[in-house]
Amino acid sequence: MGVQQDAVAGGEALEVWIDQDLCTGDGICAQYAPEVFELDIDGLAYVKGAGEELLQAPGASAPVPLPLLTDVVDSARECPGECIHVRRVSDSVEVYGPDAE
């Protein structure tokens, strides 16, 4: 099995996080990218860490795998709660999502 490459924007690694305070629980993100997002028993979406573990700490982020970049970006764009944030790891600048420049 090869090493999974993480997505980059302008040569920079990207990560994604969900603001659960704004999550509407529609599950669109989990439909687009089930490898990255999952709804928990509380009805809210969370990002997944290594080994499919849900990262439930507020502001917890996960790397965006390169093959799933389009799915993650589509999730951020289609999310009715506007709660999915994709940012550069190096400086935490949001590149996709409600706070993107």
GROMACS .gro file of N, CA and C in nm:
model
  303
    1MET      N    1   0.083  -0.118   0.000
    1MET     CA    2   0.000   0.000   0.000
    1MET      C    3   0.088   0.124   0.000
    2GLY      N    4   0.057   0.219  -0.088
    2GLY     CA    5   0.139   0.339  -0.099
    2GLY      C    6   0.104   0.443   0.006
    3VAL      N    7   0.188   0.542   0.014
    3VAL     CA    8   0.164   0.653   0.107
    3VAL      C    9   0.059   0.745   0.046
    4GLN      N   10  -0.040   0.781   0.127
    4GLN     CA   11  -0.146   0.869   0.077
    4GLN      C   12  -0.097   1.013   0.080
    5GLN      N   13  -0.111   1.081  -0.033
    5GLN     CA   14  -0.067   1.219  -0.042
    5GLN      C   15  -0.181   1.311   0.001
    6ASP      N   16  -0.147   1.413   0.081
    6ASP     CA   17  -0.248   1.508   0.126
    6ASP      C   18  -0.257   1.623   0.026
    7ALA      N   19  -0.375   1.683   0.020
    7ALA     CA   20  -0.401   1.791  -0.074
    7ALA      C   21  -0.318   1.914  -0.041
    8VAL      N   22  -0.288   1.989  -0.145
    8VAL     CA   23  -0.213   2.113  -0.128
    8VAL      C   24  -0.279   2.222  -0.211
    9ALA      N   25  -0.266   2.345  -0.163
    9ALA     CA   26  -0.313   2.462  -0.238
    9ALA      C   27  -0.191   2.552  -0.252
   10GLY      N   28  -0.150   2.576  -0.374
   10GLY     CA   29  -0.030   2.656  -0.394
   10GLY      C   30   0.090   2.589  -0.329
   11GLY      N   31   0.093   2.456  -0.330
   11GLY     CA   32   0.206   2.383  -0.273
   11GLY      C   33   0.199   2.366  -0.122
   12GLU      N   34   0.086   2.404  -0.060
   12GLU     CA   35   0.075   2.397   0.085
   12GLU      C   36  -0.026   2.291   0.127
   13ALA      N   37   0.004   2.218   0.235
   13ALA     CA   38  -0.086   2.116   0.286
   13ALA      C   39  -0.215   2.180   0.338
   14LEU      N   40  -0.327   2.107   0.322
   14LEU     CA   41  -0.457   2.156   0.366
   14LEU      C   42  -0.513   2.066   0.475
   15GLU      N   43  -0.595   2.126   0.562
   15GLU     CA   44  -0.668   2.051   0.664
   15GLU      C   45  -0.811   2.102   0.667
   16VAL      N   46  -0.900   2.020   0.721
   16VAL     CA   47  -1.042   2.054   0.727
   16VAL      C   48  -1.091   2.038   0.871
   17TRP      N   49  -1.183   2.127   0.909
   17TRP     CA   50  -1.246   2.114   1.040
   17TRP      C   51  -1.391   2.159   1.027
   18ILE      N   52  -1.473   2.117   1.123
   18ILE     CA   53  -1.616   2.148   1.124
   18ILE      C   54  -1.649   2.223   1.251
   19ASP      N   55  -1.725   2.332   1.236
   19ASP     CA   56  -1.776   2.407   1.351
   19ASP      C   57  -1.909   2.342   1.390
   20GLN      N   58  -1.907   2.256   1.491
   20GLN     CA   59  -2.028   2.183   1.529
   20GLN      C   60  -2.138   2.277   1.578
   21ASP      N   61  -2.105   2.397   1.624
   21ASP     CA   62  -2.207   2.492   1.668
   21ASP      C   63  -2.298   2.534   1.552
   22LEU      N   64  -2.247   2.525   1.429
   22LEU     CA   65  -2.324   2.564   1.311
   22LEU      C   66  -2.376   2.445   1.232
   23CYS      N   67  -2.332   2.325   1.267
   23CYS     CA   68  -2.370   2.205   1.192
   23CYS      C   69  -2.520   2.180   1.203
   24THR      N   70  -2.583   2.157   1.088
   24THR     CA   71  -2.727   2.130   1.084
   24THR      C   72  -2.757   1.980   1.080
   25GLY      N   73  -2.654   1.898   1.069
   25GLY     CA   74  -2.674   1.753   1.070
   25GLY      C   75  -2.735   1.697   0.942
   26ASP      N   76  -2.728   1.773   0.833
   26ASP     CA   77  -2.784   1.726   0.707
   26ASP      C   78  -2.709   1.607   0.649
   27GLY      N   79  -2.581   1.596   0.679
   27GLY     CA   80  -2.503   1.482   0.633
   27GLY      C   81  -2.453   1.491   0.490
   28ILE      N   82  -2.466   1.607   0.429
   28ILE     CA   83  -2.418   1.623   0.291
   28ILE      C   84  -2.268   1.594   0.283
   29CYS      N   85  -2.195   1.639   0.384
   29CYS     CA   86  -2.050   1.617   0.383
   29CYS      C   87  -2.017   1.468   0.385
   30ALA      N   88  -2.089   1.392   0.467
   30ALA     CA   89  -2.064   1.248   0.476
   30ALA      C   90  -2.103   1.177   0.346
   31GLN      N   91  -2.197   1.234   0.271
   31GLN     CA   92  -2.233   1.176   0.142
   31GLN      C   93  -2.123   1.203   0.039
   32TYR      N   94  -2.069   1.326   0.040
   32TYR     CA   95  -1.963   1.363  -0.055
   32TYR      C   96  -1.831   1.292  -0.023
   33ALA      N   97  -1.792   1.291   0.103
   33ALA     CA   98  -1.660   1.238   0.141
   33ALA      C   99  -1.670   1.157   0.270
   34PRO      N  100  -1.727   1.036   0.262
   34PRO     CA  101  -1.741   0.955   0.384
   34PRO      C  102  -1.608   0.912   0.445
   35GLU      N  103  -1.501   0.922   0.367
   35GLU     CA  104  -1.368   0.890   0.421
   35GLU      C  105  -1.317   0.999   0.515
   36VAL      N  106  -1.376   1.120   0.503
   36VAL     CA  107  -1.329   1.236   0.581
   36VAL      C  108  -1.431   1.277   0.687
   37PHE      N  109  -1.560   1.266   0.657
   37PHE     CA  110  -1.666   1.315   0.746
   37PHE      C  111  -1.757   1.201   0.789
   38GLU      N  112  -1.812   1.215   0.910
   38GLU     CA  113  -1.910   1.117   0.958
   38GLU      C  114  -2.003   1.183   1.058
   39LEU      N  115  -2.131   1.144   1.053
   39LEU     CA  116  -2.227   1.191   1.153
   39LEU      C  117  -2.213   1.103   1.276
   40ASP      N  118  -2.214   1.166   1.394
   40ASP     CA  119  -2.204   1.091   1.518
   40ASP      C  120  -2.345   1.070   1.575
   41ILE      N  121  -2.353   1.000   1.685
   41ILE     CA  122  -2.480   0.970   1.748
   41ILE      C  123  -2.555   1.098   1.789
   42ASP      N  124  -2.481   1.208   1.808
   42ASP     CA  125  -2.544   1.335   1.844
   42ASP      C  126  -2.607   1.405   1.724
   43GLY      N  127  -2.591   1.346   1.604
   43GLY     CA  128  -2.651   1.402   1.483
   43GLY      C  129  -2.567   1.508   1.416
   44LEU      N  130  -2.447   1.533   1.467
   44LEU     CA  131  -2.357   1.633   1.409
   44LEU      C  132  -2.244   1.566   1.334
   45ALA      N  133  -2.188   1.640   1.239
   45ALA     CA  134  -2.078   1.588   1.158
   45ALA      C  135  -1.944   1.619   1.224
   46TYR      N  136  -1.851   1.527   1.206
   46TYR     CA  137  -1.714   1.540   1.257
   46TYR      C  138  -1.617   1.494   1.149
   47VAL      N  139  -1.493   1.544   1.157
   47VAL     CA  140  -1.389   1.493   1.069
   47VAL      C  141  -1.330   1.368   1.132
   48LYS      N  142  -1.271   1.285   1.046
   48LYS     CA  143  -1.210   1.161   1.092
   48LYS      C  144  -1.058   1.174   1.095
   49GLY      N  145  -1.000   1.117   1.197
   49GLY     CA  146  -0.856   1.112   1.206
   49GLY      C  147  -0.804   0.978   1.160
   50ALA      N  148  -0.684   0.946   1.199
   50ALA     CA  149  -0.624   0.818   1.164
   50ALA      C  150  -0.708   0.704   1.218
   51GLY      N  151  -0.724   0.600   1.138
   51GLY     CA  152  -0.799   0.484   1.181
   51GLY      C  153  -0.948   0.508   1.193
   52GLU      N  154  -1.002   0.603   1.116
   52GLU     CA  155  -1.146   0.630   1.113
   52GLU      C  156  -1.200   0.687   1.244
   53GLU      N  157  -1.112   0.730   1.335
   53GLU     CA  158  -1.154   0.785   1.464
   53GLU      C  159  -1.217   0.923   1.444
   54LEU      N  160  -1.336   0.945   1.504
   54LEU     CA  161  -1.399   1.076   1.497
   54LEU      C  162  -1.324   1.172   1.589
   55LEU      N  163  -1.291   1.289   1.536
   55LEU     CA  164  -1.220   1.390   1.614
   55LEU      C  165  -1.325   1.486   1.670
   56GLN      N  166  -1.357   1.471   1.797
   56GLN     CA  167  -1.469   1.542   1.856
   56GLN      C  168  -1.431   1.665   1.937
   57ALA      N  169  -1.303   1.692   1.954
   57ALA     CA  170  -1.263   1.813   2.025
   57ALA      C  171  -1.300   1.935   1.940
   58PRO      N  172  -1.348   2.042   2.003
   58PRO     CA  173  -1.383   2.162   1.926
   58PRO      C  174  -1.265   2.211   1.842
   59GLY      N  175  -1.289   2.233   1.714
   59GLY     CA  176  -1.185   2.282   1.625
   59GLY      C  177  -1.087   2.177   1.577
   60ALA      N  178  -1.112   2.050   1.610
   60ALA     CA  179  -1.021   1.942   1.566
   60ALA      C  180  -1.019   1.937   1.414
   61SER      N  181  -0.899   1.921   1.358
   61SER     CA  182  -0.886   1.920   1.213
   61SER      C  183  -0.821   1.790   1.167
   62ALA      N  184  -0.842   1.760   1.039
   62ALA     CA  185  -0.785   1.641   0.977
   62ALA      C  186  -0.723   1.682   0.844
   63PRO      N  187  -0.615   1.614   0.801
   63PRO     CA  188  -0.558   1.644   0.670
   63PRO      C  189  -0.659   1.613   0.560
   64VAL      N  190  -0.651   1.689   0.452
   64VAL     CA  191  -0.737   1.664   0.336
   64VAL      C  192  -0.658   1.576   0.240
   65PRO      N  193  -0.702   1.450   0.220
   65PRO     CA  194  -0.631   1.363   0.126
   65PRO      C  195  -0.648   1.416  -0.017
   66LEU      N  196  -0.540   1.421  -0.091
   66LEU     CA  197  -0.541   1.476  -0.227
   66LEU      C  198  -0.651   1.417  -0.315
   67PRO      N  199  -0.672   1.284  -0.315
   67PRO     CA  200  -0.777   1.230  -0.402
   67PRO      C  201  -0.918   1.277  -0.364
   68LEU      N  202  -0.934   1.328  -0.243
   68LEU     CA  203  -1.066   1.369  -0.195
   68LEU      C  204  -1.084   1.520  -0.190
   69LEU      N  205  -0.987   1.595  -0.242
   69LEU     CA  206  -0.994   1.741  -0.233
   69LEU      C  207  -1.124   1.795  -0.294
   70THR      N  208  -1.160   1.751  -0.413
   70THR     CA  209  -1.282   1.801  -0.478
   70THR      C  210  -1.404   1.769  -0.394
   71ASP      N  211  -1.411   1.648  -0.338
   71ASP     CA  212  -1.526   1.609  -0.255
   71ASP      C  213  -1.534   1.693  -0.128
   72VAL      N  214  -1.420   1.722  -0.067
   72VAL     CA  215  -1.418   1.803   0.055
   72VAL      C  216  -1.458   1.948   0.023
   73VAL      N  217  -1.408   2.002  -0.088
   73VAL     CA  218  -1.444   2.138  -0.128
   73VAL      C  219  -1.593   2.146  -0.162
   74ASP      N  220  -1.645   2.046  -0.234
   74ASP     CA  221  -1.788   2.043  -0.264
   74ASP      C  222  -1.870   2.037  -0.136
   75SER      N  223  -1.824   1.962  -0.038
   75SER     CA  224  -1.893   1.955   0.091
   75SER      C  225  -1.901   2.092   0.155
   76ALA      N  226  -1.788   2.164   0.154
   76ALA     CA  227  -1.785   2.298   0.213
   76ALA      C  228  -1.879   2.392   0.140
   77ARG      N  229  -1.883   2.381   0.008
   77ARG     CA  230  -1.968   2.471  -0.071
   77ARG      C  231  -2.117   2.439  -0.055
   78GLU      N  232  -2.152   2.312  -0.042
   78GLU     CA  233  -2.292   2.270  -0.037
   78GLU      C  234  -2.350   2.265   0.104
   79CYS      N  235  -2.268   2.274   0.205
   79CYS     CA  236  -2.314   2.261   0.343
   79CYS      C  237  -2.414   2.371   0.378
   80PRO      N  238  -2.538   2.334   0.417
   80PRO     CA  239  -2.637   2.436   0.451
   80PRO      C  240  -2.602   2.513   0.579
   81GLY      N  241  -2.523   2.451   0.666
   81GLY     CA  242  -2.483   2.519   0.790
   81GLY      C  243  -2.361   2.607   0.775
   82GLU      N  244  -2.297   2.601   0.656
   82GLU     CA  245  -2.173   2.676   0.631
   82GLU      C  246  -2.075   2.658   0.747
   83CYS      N  247  -2.053   2.531   0.783
   83CYS     CA  248  -1.970   2.503   0.900
   83CYS      C  249  -1.840   2.428   0.867
   84ILE      N  250  -1.814   2.400   0.738
   84ILE     CA  251  -1.695   2.326   0.700
   84ILE      C  252  -1.588   2.423   0.653
   85HIS      N  253  -1.471   2.413   0.715
   85HIS     CA  254  -1.362   2.506   0.689
   85HIS      C  255  -1.239   2.429   0.640
   86VAL      N  256  -1.185   2.468   0.526
   86VAL     CA  257  -1.062   2.409   0.472
   86VAL      C  258  -0.956   2.517   0.475
   87ARG      N  259  -0.846   2.489   0.542
   87ARG     CA  260  -0.741   2.591   0.558
   87ARG      C  261  -0.604   2.533   0.531
   88ARG      N  262  -0.510   2.625   0.503
   88ARG     CA  263  -0.370   2.586   0.489
   88ARG      C  264  -0.315   2.552   0.627
   89VAL      N  265  -0.238   2.447   0.633
   89VAL     CA  266  -0.178   2.406   0.759
   89VAL      C  267  -0.076   2.509   0.806
   90SER      N  268   0.002   2.565   0.714
   90SER     CA  269   0.115   2.651   0.750
   90SER      C  270   0.075   2.779   0.823
   91ASP      N  271  -0.035   2.842   0.779
   91ASP     CA  272  -0.072   2.971   0.840
   91ASP      C  273  -0.218   2.979   0.883
   92SER      N  274  -0.290   2.867   0.872
   92SER     CA  275  -0.431   2.857   0.912
   92SER      C  276  -0.524   2.950   0.835
   93VAL      N  277  -0.483   2.993   0.716
   93VAL     CA  278  -0.570   3.077   0.633
   93VAL      C  279  -0.670   2.987   0.562
   94GLU      N  280  -0.798   3.024   0.575
   94GLU     CA  281  -0.905   2.945   0.512
   94GLU      C  282  -0.904   2.968   0.361
   95VAL      N  283  -0.903   2.857   0.286
   95VAL     CA  284  -0.902   2.865   0.140
   95VAL      C  285  -1.035   2.823   0.078
   96TYR      N  286  -1.114   2.744   0.152
   96TYR     CA  287  -1.249   2.706   0.111
   96TYR      C  288  -1.336   2.708   0.236
   97GLY      N  289  -1.459   2.753   0.219
   97GLY     CA  290  -1.551   2.757   0.333
   97GLY      C  291  -1.603   2.899   0.354
   98PRO      N  292  -1.683   2.918   0.460
   98PRO     CA  293  -1.750   3.048   0.480
   98PRO      C  294  -1.655   3.164   0.507
   99ASP      N  295  -1.536   3.137   0.559
   99ASP     CA  296  -1.442   3.246   0.590
   99ASP      C  297  -1.329   3.257   0.487
  100ALA      N  298  -1.340   3.189   0.374
  100ALA     CA  299  -1.234   3.193   0.272
  100ALA      C  300  -1.223   3.334   0.215
  101GLU      N  301  -1.099   3.372   0.186
  101GLU     CA  302  -1.074   3.506   0.131
  101GLU      C  303  -1.100   3.511  -0.018
   0.00000   0.00000   0.00000
